[in-house]
Amino acid sequence: MSNNHIELQSDTQTRPTKDMREAIASAEVGDEQGFNDPSVTVLVERVAELFGKESAVFLPSGTMCNQISAAVHCGPGDDIIAERSAHIVGVEAGGISVLARAGAYPIDGDRGVFTAEQAEAAVRAPWRYAPRTRVISIEQTANLAGGTVWPLETIRSVVEVGKRHELKMHMDGARLLNAVVASGIAARDYTQGFDSVWLDLSKGLGCPVGAVLAGSSEFIDKAWRWKQRIGGSMRQAGIIAAAGIYALDHNVERMAEDHANAKVLAQKLASLPGLHVEPDHVETNIIIIDVSASSADAATWSKRLGEEGVRLAPIGPQKLRALTHLDVTAEEVVQAGEVFATLAEGELRAS
Ligand SMILES: Cc1ncc(COP(=O)(O)O)c(C=O)c1O
């Protein structure tokens, strides 16, 4: 329970635990931009190793990882192929058109996942009048689509398309470790063939801030220039890197609990009148709840749930998104289900 409510709005809402705070307090630190911060060095080397890449760089946010990757890979007028619901397409304030001066070519996938055939069809033929297709980006897991895990075979076939057309492959791995825990497939198997891939520390891993972007040494050198340029270079960043190291040691395997909690909540919600949830589609820690068959819209649901101590946000006029994480217990998930039930069977019942 966070501050007397059940926090299902996002896995970004976790507070650092006592043990994580102790790791932060005792962190060895130095000058990050001078490559002299020992904690940052440990963290980036661990993530590079995890992803099977030559090098990695610590950044303040996942958004900055996406934006810097786009800026390194693209030139003005280039296209980035991505699924329509992807964060890089719709939730980064149009950043790719500002920094990279690139555009998005959105594909309508199935729960956030597109096929090799769709990727192939999205690659533009070289033509003086057309944008140049430059990058294929995938989001593992697909957040706004409901935390879908991209199947490894699908990823491999999309990478194959990218390589055939000499495109850069980018993976938004904000929740990549959720996919690893859910599937049992190693991170480096998912990231094979990608030119850039990153991991968010401030989501399921429970850190207060930070993300790590990995790739070839050449890519990371270029990423560092962008980091410097846009003010992402830090000083005694070991303070926050220590939380990341702690999280990699302690908070990865436990995400299975978040996935189990999400499943329990989804099953409860699916049994309630006026709510549509597909428990079989809940593969990780994200649940999409369609309220269109109830007598209220998503904003009203969100408001009433909040008043009853359950916080979660609409992601559309008729849709809510609930996320489980380190700060939500199995008991709270049951309690949240009961609050939903009271509303669904009472004042917000099916119309
Ligand atoms: C899939 C995905 N990509 C990127 C981001 C951006 O990460 P950050 O909030 O660390 O900038 C988010 C954040 O919610 C996300 O869910």
mmCIF file of C-alpha atoms and ligand atoms in Angstrom:
data_model
loop_
_atom_site.group_PDB
_atom_site.id
_atom_site.type_symbol
_atom_site.label_atom_id
_atom_site.label_comp_id
_atom_site.label_asym_id
_atom_site.label_seq_id
_atom_site.Cartn_x
_atom_site.Cartn_y
_atom_site.Cartn_z
ATOM 1 C CA MET A 1 0.000 0.000 0.000
ATOM 2 C CA SER A 2 1.388 3.401 -0.981
ATOM 3 C CA ASN A 3 0.247 6.362 1.071
ATOM 4 C CA ASN A 4 -3.055 4.746 2.060
ATOM 5 C CA HIS A 5 -4.260 3.760 -1.361
ATOM 6 C CA ILE A 6 -3.803 0.739 -3.583
ATOM 7 C CA GLU A 7 -1.567 2.006 -6.372
ATOM 8 C CA LEU A 8 -2.428 0.351 -9.685
ATOM 9 C CA GLN A 9 -1.832 3.406 -11.864
ATOM 10 C CA SER A 10 1.692 2.480 -12.896
ATOM 11 C CA ASP A 11 4.728 0.425 -12.003
ATOM 12 C CA THR A 12 6.587 3.754 -12.001
ATOM 13 C CA GLN A 13 4.928 4.572 -8.659
ATOM 14 C CA THR A 14 7.054 2.265 -6.502
ATOM 15 C CA ARG A 15 8.983 3.808 -3.601
ATOM 16 C CA PRO A 16 12.539 2.626 -2.952
ATOM 17 C CA THR A 17 12.541 0.016 -0.184
ATOM 18 C CA LYS A 18 14.648 0.312 2.971
ATOM 19 C CA ASP A 19 17.239 -2.099 1.556
ATOM 20 C CA MET A 20 17.428 -0.212 -1.720
ATOM 21 C CA ARG A 21 17.861 3.048 0.211
ATOM 22 C CA GLU A 22 20.714 1.456 2.127
ATOM 23 C CA ALA A 23 22.363 0.448 -1.151
ATOM 24 C CA ILE A 24 21.929 4.051 -2.308
ATOM 25 C CA ALA A 25 23.347 5.453 0.938
ATOM 26 C CA SER A 26 26.478 3.325 0.757
ATOM 27 C CA ALA A 27 27.098 3.740 -2.987
ATOM 28 C CA GLU A 28 30.600 4.409 -4.195
ATOM 29 C CA VAL A 29 30.465 7.467 -6.418
ATOM 30 C CA GLY A 30 32.626 9.529 -8.759
ATOM 31 C CA ASP A 31 32.201 11.688 -11.844
ATOM 32 C CA GLU A 32 29.872 9.897 -14.243
ATOM 33 C CA GLN A 33 30.656 12.093 -17.238
ATOM 34 C CA GLY A 34 34.346 11.509 -16.681
ATOM 35 C CA PHE A 35 33.713 7.700 -16.638
ATOM 36 C CA ASN A 36 34.910 7.734 -13.026
ATOM 37 C CA ASP A 37 31.820 6.642 -11.169
ATOM 38 C CA PRO A 38 32.416 3.026 -10.080
ATOM 39 C CA SER A 39 28.743 2.254 -9.426
ATOM 40 C CA VAL A 40 27.688 3.509 -12.842
ATOM 41 C CA THR A 41 30.479 1.474 -14.427
ATOM 42 C CA VAL A 42 29.265 -1.703 -12.701
ATOM 43 C CA LEU A 43 25.668 -1.026 -13.719
ATOM 44 C CA VAL A 44 26.348 -0.336 -17.400
ATOM 45 C CA GLU A 45 28.680 -3.324 -17.697
ATOM 46 C CA ARG A 46 26.043 -5.572 -16.160
ATOM 47 C CA VAL A 47 23.344 -4.394 -18.527
ATOM 48 C CA ALA A 48 25.635 -4.662 -21.575
ATOM 49 C CA GLU A 49 26.425 -8.243 -20.515
ATOM 50 C CA LEU A 50 22.758 -9.038 -19.870
ATOM 51 C CA PHE A 51 21.865 -7.899 -23.382
ATOM 52 C CA GLY A 52 24.940 -9.355 -25.093
ATOM 53 C CA LYS A 53 26.122 -5.930 -26.276
ATOM 54 C CA GLU A 54 29.582 -4.363 -26.308
ATOM 55 C CA SER A 55 28.747 -1.286 -24.308
ATOM 56 C CA ALA A 56 26.068 0.669 -22.462
ATOM 57 C CA VAL A 57 25.341 4.138 -21.134
ATOM 58 C CA PHE A 58 23.371 5.283 -18.082
ATOM 59 C CA LEU A 59 20.608 7.791 -18.805
ATOM 60 C CA PRO A 60 18.060 9.576 -16.639
ATOM 61 C CA SER A 61 14.984 8.108 -18.363
ATOM 62 C CA GLY A 62 13.631 5.625 -20.832
ATOM 63 C CA THR A 63 12.327 8.437 -22.990
ATOM 64 C CA MET A 64 15.883 9.708 -23.344
ATOM 65 C CA CYS A 65 17.015 6.205 -24.380
ATOM 66 C CA ASN A 66 14.407 6.126 -27.159
ATOM 67 C CA GLN A 67 15.169 9.662 -28.253
ATOM 68 C CA ILE A 68 18.932 9.284 -28.299
ATOM 69 C CA SER A 69 18.648 5.998 -30.201
ATOM 70 C CA ALA A 70 16.466 7.664 -32.819
ATOM 71 C CA ALA A 71 18.859 10.602 -33.047
ATOM 72 C CA VAL A 72 21.867 8.304 -33.559
ATOM 73 C CA HIS A 73 20.138 6.070 -36.110
ATOM 74 C CA CYS A 74 18.216 8.630 -38.159
ATOM 75 C CA GLY A 75 18.785 11.689 -40.256
ATOM 76 C CA PRO A 76 16.232 14.372 -41.123
ATOM 77 C CA GLY A 77 13.232 13.003 -43.013
ATOM 78 C CA ASP A 78 13.848 9.361 -42.070
ATOM 79 C CA ASP A 79 11.076 7.010 -40.946
ATOM 80 C CA ILE A 80 10.869 4.833 -37.858
ATOM 81 C CA ILE A 81 8.542 1.853 -38.163
ATOM 82 C CA ALA A 82 6.780 1.083 -34.872
ATOM 83 C CA GLU A 83 3.487 -0.258 -33.591
ATOM 84 C CA ARG A 84 0.790 2.422 -33.305
ATOM 85 C CA SER A 85 0.477 2.129 -29.505
ATOM 86 C CA ALA A 86 4.251 2.419 -28.964
ATOM 87 C CA HIS A 87 5.589 4.935 -26.459
ATOM 88 C CA ILE A 88 8.023 6.352 -29.019
ATOM 89 C CA VAL A 89 5.098 7.082 -31.359
ATOM 90 C CA GLY A 90 2.517 8.627 -29.071
ATOM 91 C CA VAL A 91 3.849 9.365 -25.588
ATOM 92 C CA GLU A 92 7.112 11.262 -26.085
ATOM 93 C CA ALA A 93 5.744 14.650 -27.103
ATOM 94 C CA GLY A 94 6.746 14.126 -30.730
ATOM 95 C CA GLY A 95 10.391 13.950 -29.660
ATOM 96 C CA ILE A 96 11.598 11.966 -32.663
ATOM 97 C CA SER A 97 10.502 14.763 -34.983
ATOM 98 C CA VAL A 98 12.408 17.301 -32.880
ATOM 99 C CA LEU A 99 15.732 15.652 -32.029
ATOM 100 C CA ALA A 100 16.145 13.046 -34.768
ATOM 101 C CA ARG A 101 13.950 15.051 -37.164
ATOM 102 C CA ALA A 102 12.440 11.703 -38.108
ATOM 103 C CA GLY A 103 8.848 10.588 -38.544
ATOM 104 C CA ALA A 104 6.934 7.595 -37.239
ATOM 105 C CA TYR A 105 5.439 5.002 -39.571
ATOM 106 C CA PRO A 106 2.859 3.334 -37.292
ATOM 107 C CA ILE A 107 1.703 -0.235 -37.910
ATOM 108 C CA ASP A 108 -1.547 -1.572 -36.446
ATOM 109 C CA GLY A 109 -0.434 -4.776 -34.809
ATOM 110 C CA ASP A 110 -2.242 -7.371 -32.750
ATOM 111 C CA ARG A 111 -2.019 -6.320 -29.091
ATOM 112 C CA GLY A 112 1.085 -4.293 -29.838
ATOM 113 C CA VAL A 113 2.828 -6.946 -31.915
ATOM 114 C CA PHE A 114 3.245 -6.731 -35.688
ATOM 115 C CA THR A 115 4.341 -9.439 -38.086
ATOM 116 C CA ALA A 116 7.330 -9.681 -40.412
ATOM 117 C CA GLU A 117 4.901 -9.312 -43.333
ATOM 118 C CA GLN A 118 3.555 -6.060 -41.875
ATOM 119 C CA ALA A 119 7.097 -4.812 -41.304
ATOM 120 C CA GLU A 120 8.038 -5.748 -44.860
ATOM 121 C CA ALA A 121 5.010 -3.873 -46.221
ATOM 122 C CA ALA A 122 5.947 -0.793 -44.159
ATOM 123 C CA VAL A 123 9.461 -0.506 -45.577
ATOM 124 C CA ARG A 124 9.366 2.187 -48.247
ATOM 125 C CA ALA A 125 10.960 1.566 -51.613
ATOM 126 C CA PRO A 126 13.828 4.005 -52.246
ATOM 127 C CA TRP A 127 12.229 6.969 -54.002
ATOM 128 C CA ARG A 128 13.174 10.612 -54.112
ATOM 129 C CA TYR A 129 9.684 11.650 -52.982
ATOM 130 C CA ALA A 130 9.408 9.318 -50.007
ATOM 131 C CA PRO A 131 10.896 9.350 -46.522
ATOM 132 C CA ARG A 132 13.767 6.919 -46.145
ATOM 133 C CA THR A 133 12.891 3.985 -43.881
ATOM 134 C CA ARG A 134 15.671 3.777 -41.363
ATOM 135 C CA VAL A 135 14.624 1.971 -38.160
ATOM 136 C CA ILE A 136 12.266 -0.764 -37.009
ATOM 137 C CA SER A 137 11.385 -0.309 -33.349
ATOM 138 C CA ILE A 138 9.631 -2.831 -31.160
ATOM 139 C CA GLU A 139 8.432 -2.479 -27.571
ATOM 140 C CA GLN A 140 9.039 -5.478 -25.289
ATOM 141 C CA THR A 141 6.599 -5.731 -23.511
ATOM 142 C CA ALA A 142 3.979 -3.725 -25.405
ATOM 143 C CA ASN A 143 2.782 -1.375 -22.706
ATOM 144 C CA LEU A 144 -0.450 0.271 -23.878
ATOM 145 C CA ALA A 145 -1.452 -2.910 -25.680
ATOM 146 C CA GLY A 146 -1.597 -4.701 -22.313
ATOM 147 C CA GLY A 147 1.936 -5.830 -21.514
ATOM 148 C CA THR A 148 2.060 -8.302 -24.405
ATOM 149 C CA VAL A 149 5.250 -10.335 -24.716
ATOM 150 C CA TRP A 150 6.597 -10.278 -28.262
ATOM 151 C CA PRO A 151 7.201 -13.953 -29.154
ATOM 152 C CA LEU A 152 10.836 -14.714 -29.916
ATOM 153 C CA GLU A 153 10.059 -16.165 -33.369
ATOM 154 C CA THR A 154 8.161 -13.004 -34.321
ATOM 155 C CA ILE A 155 11.063 -10.838 -33.166
ATOM 156 C CA ARG A 156 13.516 -12.968 -35.138
ATOM 157 C CA SER A 157 11.437 -12.722 -38.310
ATOM 158 C CA VAL A 158 11.090 -8.935 -37.943
ATOM 159 C CA VAL A 159 14.851 -8.623 -37.367
ATOM 160 C CA GLU A 160 15.330 -10.624 -40.541
ATOM 161 C CA VAL A 161 13.259 -8.048 -42.452
ATOM 162 C CA GLY A 162 15.268 -5.232 -40.927
ATOM 163 C CA LYS A 163 18.594 -6.811 -41.831
ATOM 164 C CA ARG A 164 17.465 -7.549 -45.381
ATOM 165 C CA HIS A 165 16.679 -3.869 -45.876
ATOM 166 C CA GLU A 166 19.783 -2.686 -43.978
ATOM 167 C CA LEU A 167 17.659 -0.983 -41.341
ATOM 168 C CA LYS A 168 18.604 -0.311 -37.742
ATOM 169 C CA MET A 169 16.764 -2.418 -35.166
ATOM 170 C CA HIS A 170 15.704 -0.717 -31.927
ATOM 171 C CA MET A 171 14.099 -2.305 -28.864
ATOM 172 C CA ASP A 172 12.268 -0.240 -26.260
ATOM 173 C CA GLY A 173 12.920 -2.600 -23.366
ATOM 174 C CA ALA A 174 11.222 -0.543 -20.656
ATOM 175 C CA ARG A 175 9.710 -3.833 -19.415
ATOM 176 C CA LEU A 176 11.979 -6.319 -21.177
ATOM 177 C CA LEU A 177 12.735 -8.110 -17.911
ATOM 178 C CA ASN A 178 9.005 -8.663 -17.376
ATOM 179 C CA ALA A 179 9.065 -10.532 -20.694
ATOM 180 C CA VAL A 180 12.138 -12.496 -19.579
ATOM 181 C CA VAL A 181 10.494 -13.508 -16.299
ATOM 182 C CA ALA A 182 7.171 -14.370 -17.979
ATOM 183 C CA SER A 183 8.674 -16.433 -20.790
ATOM 184 C CA GLY A 184 11.859 -17.858 -19.291
ATOM 185 C CA ILE A 185 13.704 -16.681 -22.412
ATOM 186 C CA ALA A 186 17.054 -14.982 -21.745
ATOM 187 C CA ALA A 187 17.288 -11.236 -22.330
ATOM 188 C CA ARG A 188 20.164 -11.672 -24.775
ATOM 189 C CA ASP A 189 18.041 -14.004 -26.909
ATOM 190 C CA TYR A 190 15.426 -11.280 -27.238
ATOM 191 C CA THR A 191 18.010 -8.592 -27.958
ATOM 192 C CA GLN A 192 20.043 -10.507 -30.541
ATOM 193 C CA GLY A 193 20.194 -8.585 -33.811
ATOM 194 C CA PHE A 194 19.208 -5.249 -32.225
ATOM 195 C CA ASP A 195 21.431 -2.212 -32.735
ATOM 196 C CA SER A 196 20.033 -0.457 -29.675
ATOM 197 C CA VAL A 197 18.130 -1.744 -26.667
ATOM 198 C CA TRP A 198 17.426 -0.326 -23.246
ATOM 199 C CA LEU A 199 16.068 -1.217 -19.848
ATOM 200 C CA ASP A 200 14.100 1.010 -17.499
ATOM 201 C CA LEU A 201 15.113 0.868 -13.851
ATOM 202 C CA SER A 202 12.163 2.903 -12.592
ATOM 203 C CA LYS A 203 9.383 0.486 -13.604
ATOM 204 C CA GLY A 204 9.065 -3.117 -12.402
ATOM 205 C CA LEU A 205 12.588 -3.004 -10.977
ATOM 206 C CA GLY A 206 11.463 -0.459 -8.406
ATOM 207 C CA CYS A 207 14.237 2.165 -8.680
ATOM 208 C CA PRO A 208 13.526 5.862 -8.275
ATOM 209 C CA VAL A 209 15.136 6.925 -11.558
ATOM 210 C CA GLY A 210 17.260 5.800 -14.484
ATOM 211 C CA ALA A 211 17.553 3.655 -17.589
ATOM 212 C CA VAL A 212 20.436 1.931 -19.373
ATOM 213 C CA LEU A 213 20.887 1.960 -23.148
ATOM 214 C CA ALA A 214 23.086 -0.712 -24.755
ATOM 215 C CA GLY A 215 24.560 -1.373 -28.205
ATOM 216 C CA SER A 216 27.861 -1.575 -30.043
ATOM 217 C CA SER A 217 30.779 0.533 -28.804
ATOM 218 C CA GLU A 218 30.378 2.721 -31.875
ATOM 219 C CA PHE A 219 26.670 3.244 -31.168
ATOM 220 C CA ILE A 220 27.320 4.056 -27.502
ATOM 221 C CA ASP A 221 30.052 6.579 -28.446
ATOM 222 C CA LYS A 222 27.515 8.358 -30.607
ATOM 223 C CA ALA A 223 24.860 8.071 -27.886
ATOM 224 C CA TRP A 224 27.289 9.759 -25.462
ATOM 225 C CA ARG A 225 27.562 12.776 -27.771
ATOM 226 C CA TRP A 226 23.778 13.109 -27.710
ATOM 227 C CA LYS A 227 23.684 12.605 -23.952
ATOM 228 C CA GLN A 228 26.189 15.427 -23.571
ATOM 229 C CA ARG A 229 24.351 17.612 -26.067
ATOM 230 C CA ILE A 230 20.956 17.376 -24.409
ATOM 231 C CA GLY A 231 22.129 17.581 -20.823
ATOM 232 C CA GLY A 232 21.849 13.919 -19.846
ATOM 233 C CA SER A 233 25.392 13.677 -18.492
ATOM 234 C CA MET A 234 25.543 13.404 -14.742
ATOM 235 C CA ARG A 235 28.066 13.686 -11.920
ATOM 236 C CA GLN A 236 27.821 11.450 -8.814
ATOM 237 C CA ALA A 237 25.221 9.298 -10.521
ATOM 238 C CA GLY A 238 26.389 6.249 -8.591
ATOM 239 C CA ILE A 239 23.795 7.314 -6.028
ATOM 240 C CA ILE A 240 21.063 6.208 -8.441
ATOM 241 C CA ALA A 241 23.079 3.517 -10.245
ATOM 242 C CA ALA A 242 23.420 1.702 -6.902
ATOM 243 C CA ALA A 243 19.644 1.326 -6.835
ATOM 244 C CA GLY A 244 19.847 -0.249 -10.297
ATOM 245 C CA ILE A 245 22.500 -2.739 -9.211
ATOM 246 C CA TYR A 246 20.430 -3.594 -6.151
ATOM 247 C CA ALA A 247 17.355 -4.091 -8.339
ATOM 248 C CA LEU A 248 19.143 -6.403 -10.772
ATOM 249 C CA ASP A 249 20.216 -8.522 -7.798
ATOM 250 C CA HIS A 250 16.905 -8.567 -5.925
ATOM 251 C CA ASN A 251 13.934 -7.413 -7.970
ATOM 252 C CA VAL A 252 13.970 -9.397 -11.191
ATOM 253 C CA GLU A 253 12.706 -12.884 -10.304
ATOM 254 C CA ARG A 254 10.103 -11.431 -7.960
ATOM 255 C CA MET A 255 8.290 -9.857 -10.913
ATOM 256 C CA ALA A 256 6.658 -13.291 -11.297
ATOM 257 C CA GLU A 257 4.577 -12.274 -8.249
ATOM 258 C CA ASP A 258 3.419 -9.132 -10.067
ATOM 259 C CA HIS A 259 2.399 -11.254 -13.046
ATOM 260 C CA ALA A 260 0.503 -13.692 -10.815
ATOM 261 C CA ASN A 261 -1.227 -10.779 -9.057
ATOM 262 C CA ALA A 262 -2.226 -9.275 -12.394
ATOM 263 C CA LYS A 263 -3.731 -12.590 -13.454
ATOM 264 C CA VAL A 264 -5.748 -12.850 -10.229
ATOM 265 C CA LEU A 265 -7.106 -9.333 -10.657
ATOM 266 C CA ALA A 266 -7.899 -9.934 -14.336
ATOM 267 C CA GLN A 267 -9.844 -13.088 -13.505
ATOM 268 C CA LYS A 268 -11.844 -11.270 -10.865
ATOM 269 C CA LEU A 269 -12.613 -8.336 -13.161
ATOM 270 C CA ALA A 270 -13.588 -10.643 -16.024
ATOM 271 C CA SER A 271 -16.300 -12.102 -13.788
ATOM 272 C CA LEU A 272 -17.917 -8.711 -13.126
ATOM 273 C CA PRO A 273 -20.877 -7.252 -15.049
ATOM 274 C CA GLY A 274 -20.128 -4.323 -17.356
ATOM 275 C CA LEU A 275 -16.369 -4.906 -17.446
ATOM 276 C CA HIS A 276 -14.529 -6.619 -20.257
ATOM 277 C CA VAL A 277 -11.112 -8.083 -19.464
ATOM 278 C CA GLU A 278 -9.333 -10.952 -21.185
ATOM 279 C CA PRO A 279 -7.352 -12.836 -18.523
ATOM 280 C CA ASP A 280 -5.676 -14.932 -21.231
ATOM 281 C CA HIS A 281 -4.165 -11.733 -22.610
ATOM 282 C CA VAL A 282 -2.623 -10.798 -19.276
ATOM 283 C CA GLU A 283 0.883 -12.130 -19.808
ATOM 284 C CA THR A 284 2.805 -9.796 -17.504
ATOM 285 C CA ASN A 285 1.865 -6.980 -15.083
ATOM 286 C CA ILE A 286 -0.587 -4.948 -17.174
ATOM 287 C CA ILE A 287 -4.373 -5.307 -17.386
ATOM 288 C CA ILE A 288 -6.567 -3.429 -19.843
ATOM 289 C CA ILE A 289 -10.148 -2.995 -18.617
ATOM 290 C CA ASP A 290 -12.904 -2.059 -21.059
ATOM 291 C CA VAL A 291 -15.811 -0.383 -19.267
ATOM 292 C CA SER A 292 -17.981 0.316 -22.322
ATOM 293 C CA ALA A 293 -20.693 -2.132 -21.235
ATOM 294 C CA SER A 294 -21.035 -0.383 -17.859
ATOM 295 C CA SER A 295 -23.056 2.754 -17.160
ATOM 296 C CA ALA A 296 -19.969 4.970 -16.707
ATOM 297 C CA ASP A 297 -16.968 6.004 -18.750
ATOM 298 C CA ALA A 298 -13.343 5.313 -17.819
ATOM 299 C CA ALA A 299 -12.862 8.753 -16.239
ATOM 300 C CA THR A 300 -15.834 8.170 -13.908
ATOM 301 C CA TRP A 301 -14.556 4.717 -13.007
ATOM 302 C CA SER A 302 -11.130 6.131 -12.267
ATOM 303 C CA LYS A 303 -12.613 8.880 -10.085
ATOM 304 C CA ARG A 304 -14.887 6.531 -8.117
ATOM 305 C CA LEU A 305 -12.181 3.906 -7.679
ATOM 306 C CA GLY A 306 -9.858 6.639 -6.415
ATOM 307 C CA GLU A 307 -12.450 7.735 -3.872
ATOM 308 C CA GLU A 308 -12.605 4.125 -2.685
ATOM 309 C CA GLY A 309 -8.805 3.955 -2.323
ATOM 310 C CA VAL A 310 -7.851 2.251 -5.591
ATOM 311 C CA ARG A 311 -5.793 4.413 -7.919
ATOM 312 C CA LEU A 312 -5.591 3.701 -11.640
ATOM 313 C CA ALA A 313 -5.890 5.791 -14.760
ATOM 314 C CA PRO A 314 -7.936 5.812 -17.966
ATOM 315 C CA ILE A 315 -6.041 5.178 -21.212
ATOM 316 C CA GLY A 316 -8.996 6.083 -23.398
ATOM 317 C CA PRO A 317 -12.652 7.105 -23.045
ATOM 318 C CA GLN A 318 -13.732 3.540 -22.225
ATOM 319 C CA LYS A 319 -10.501 1.914 -21.121
ATOM 320 C CA LEU A 320 -8.572 1.726 -17.872
ATOM 321 C CA ARG A 321 -5.113 0.307 -17.370
ATOM 322 C CA ALA A 322 -4.054 -1.380 -14.129
ATOM 323 C CA LEU A 323 -0.464 -2.344 -13.337
ATOM 324 C CA THR A 324 0.865 -4.564 -10.581
ATOM 325 C CA HIS A 325 4.322 -4.034 -9.107
ATOM 326 C CA LEU A 326 6.552 -4.205 -6.052
ATOM 327 C CA ASP A 327 4.295 -1.960 -3.972
ATOM 328 C CA VAL A 328 1.085 -3.961 -4.530
ATOM 329 C CA THR A 329 0.552 -7.067 -2.418
ATOM 330 C CA ALA A 330 -1.560 -10.117 -3.223
ATOM 331 C CA GLU A 331 -4.009 -9.023 -0.493
ATOM 332 C CA GLU A 332 -4.339 -5.567 -2.012
ATOM 333 C CA VAL A 333 -5.115 -7.091 -5.378
ATOM 334 C CA VAL A 334 -7.992 -9.017 -3.770
ATOM 335 C CA GLN A 335 -9.164 -5.832 -2.023
ATOM 336 C CA ALA A 336 -9.009 -3.898 -5.288
ATOM 337 C CA GLY A 337 -11.103 -6.618 -6.940
ATOM 338 C CA GLU A 338 -13.705 -6.219 -4.197
ATOM 339 C CA VAL A 339 -13.871 -2.461 -4.745
ATOM 340 C CA PHE A 340 -14.399 -3.042 -8.467
ATOM 341 C CA ALA A 341 -17.113 -5.601 -7.636
ATOM 342 C CA THR A 342 -18.995 -3.196 -5.347
ATOM 343 C CA LEU A 343 -19.028 -0.526 -8.061
ATOM 344 C CA ALA A 344 -19.770 -2.918 -10.939
ATOM 345 C CA GLU A 345 -22.676 -4.492 -9.091
ATOM 346 C CA GLY A 346 -23.903 -1.179 -7.688
ATOM 347 C CA GLU A 347 -23.761 2.413 -8.871
ATOM 348 C CA LEU A 348 -21.697 1.761 -12.059
ATOM 349 C CA ARG A 349 -23.531 -1.436 -13.055
ATOM 350 C CA ALA A 350 -24.020 -2.562 -16.622
ATOM 351 C CA SER A 351 -26.447 -0.297 -18.479
HETATM 352 C C1 LIG B 1 7.113 1.226 -23.153
HETATM 353 C C2 LIG B 1 7.667 2.473 -22.578
HETATM 354 N N1 LIG B 1 8.665 3.099 -23.202
HETATM 355 C C3 LIG B 1 9.218 4.215 -22.720
HETATM 356 C C4 LIG B 1 8.787 4.766 -21.547
HETATM 357 C C5 LIG B 1 9.448 6.008 -21.027
HETATM 358 O O1 LIG B 1 10.179 5.746 -19.900
HETATM 359 P P1 LIG B 1 10.523 6.917 -18.843
HETATM 360 O O2 LIG B 1 9.249 7.164 -18.101
HETATM 361 O O3 LIG B 1 11.602 6.310 -17.997
HETATM 362 O O4 LIG B 1 10.970 8.088 -19.617
HETATM 363 C C6 LIG B 1 7.714 4.177 -20.866
HETATM 364 C C7 LIG B 1 7.210 4.785 -19.622
HETATM 365 O O5 LIG B 1 6.135 4.504 -19.171
HETATM 366 C C8 LIG B 1 7.148 2.993 -21.396
HETATM 367 O O6 LIG B 1 6.121 2.392 -20.785
#
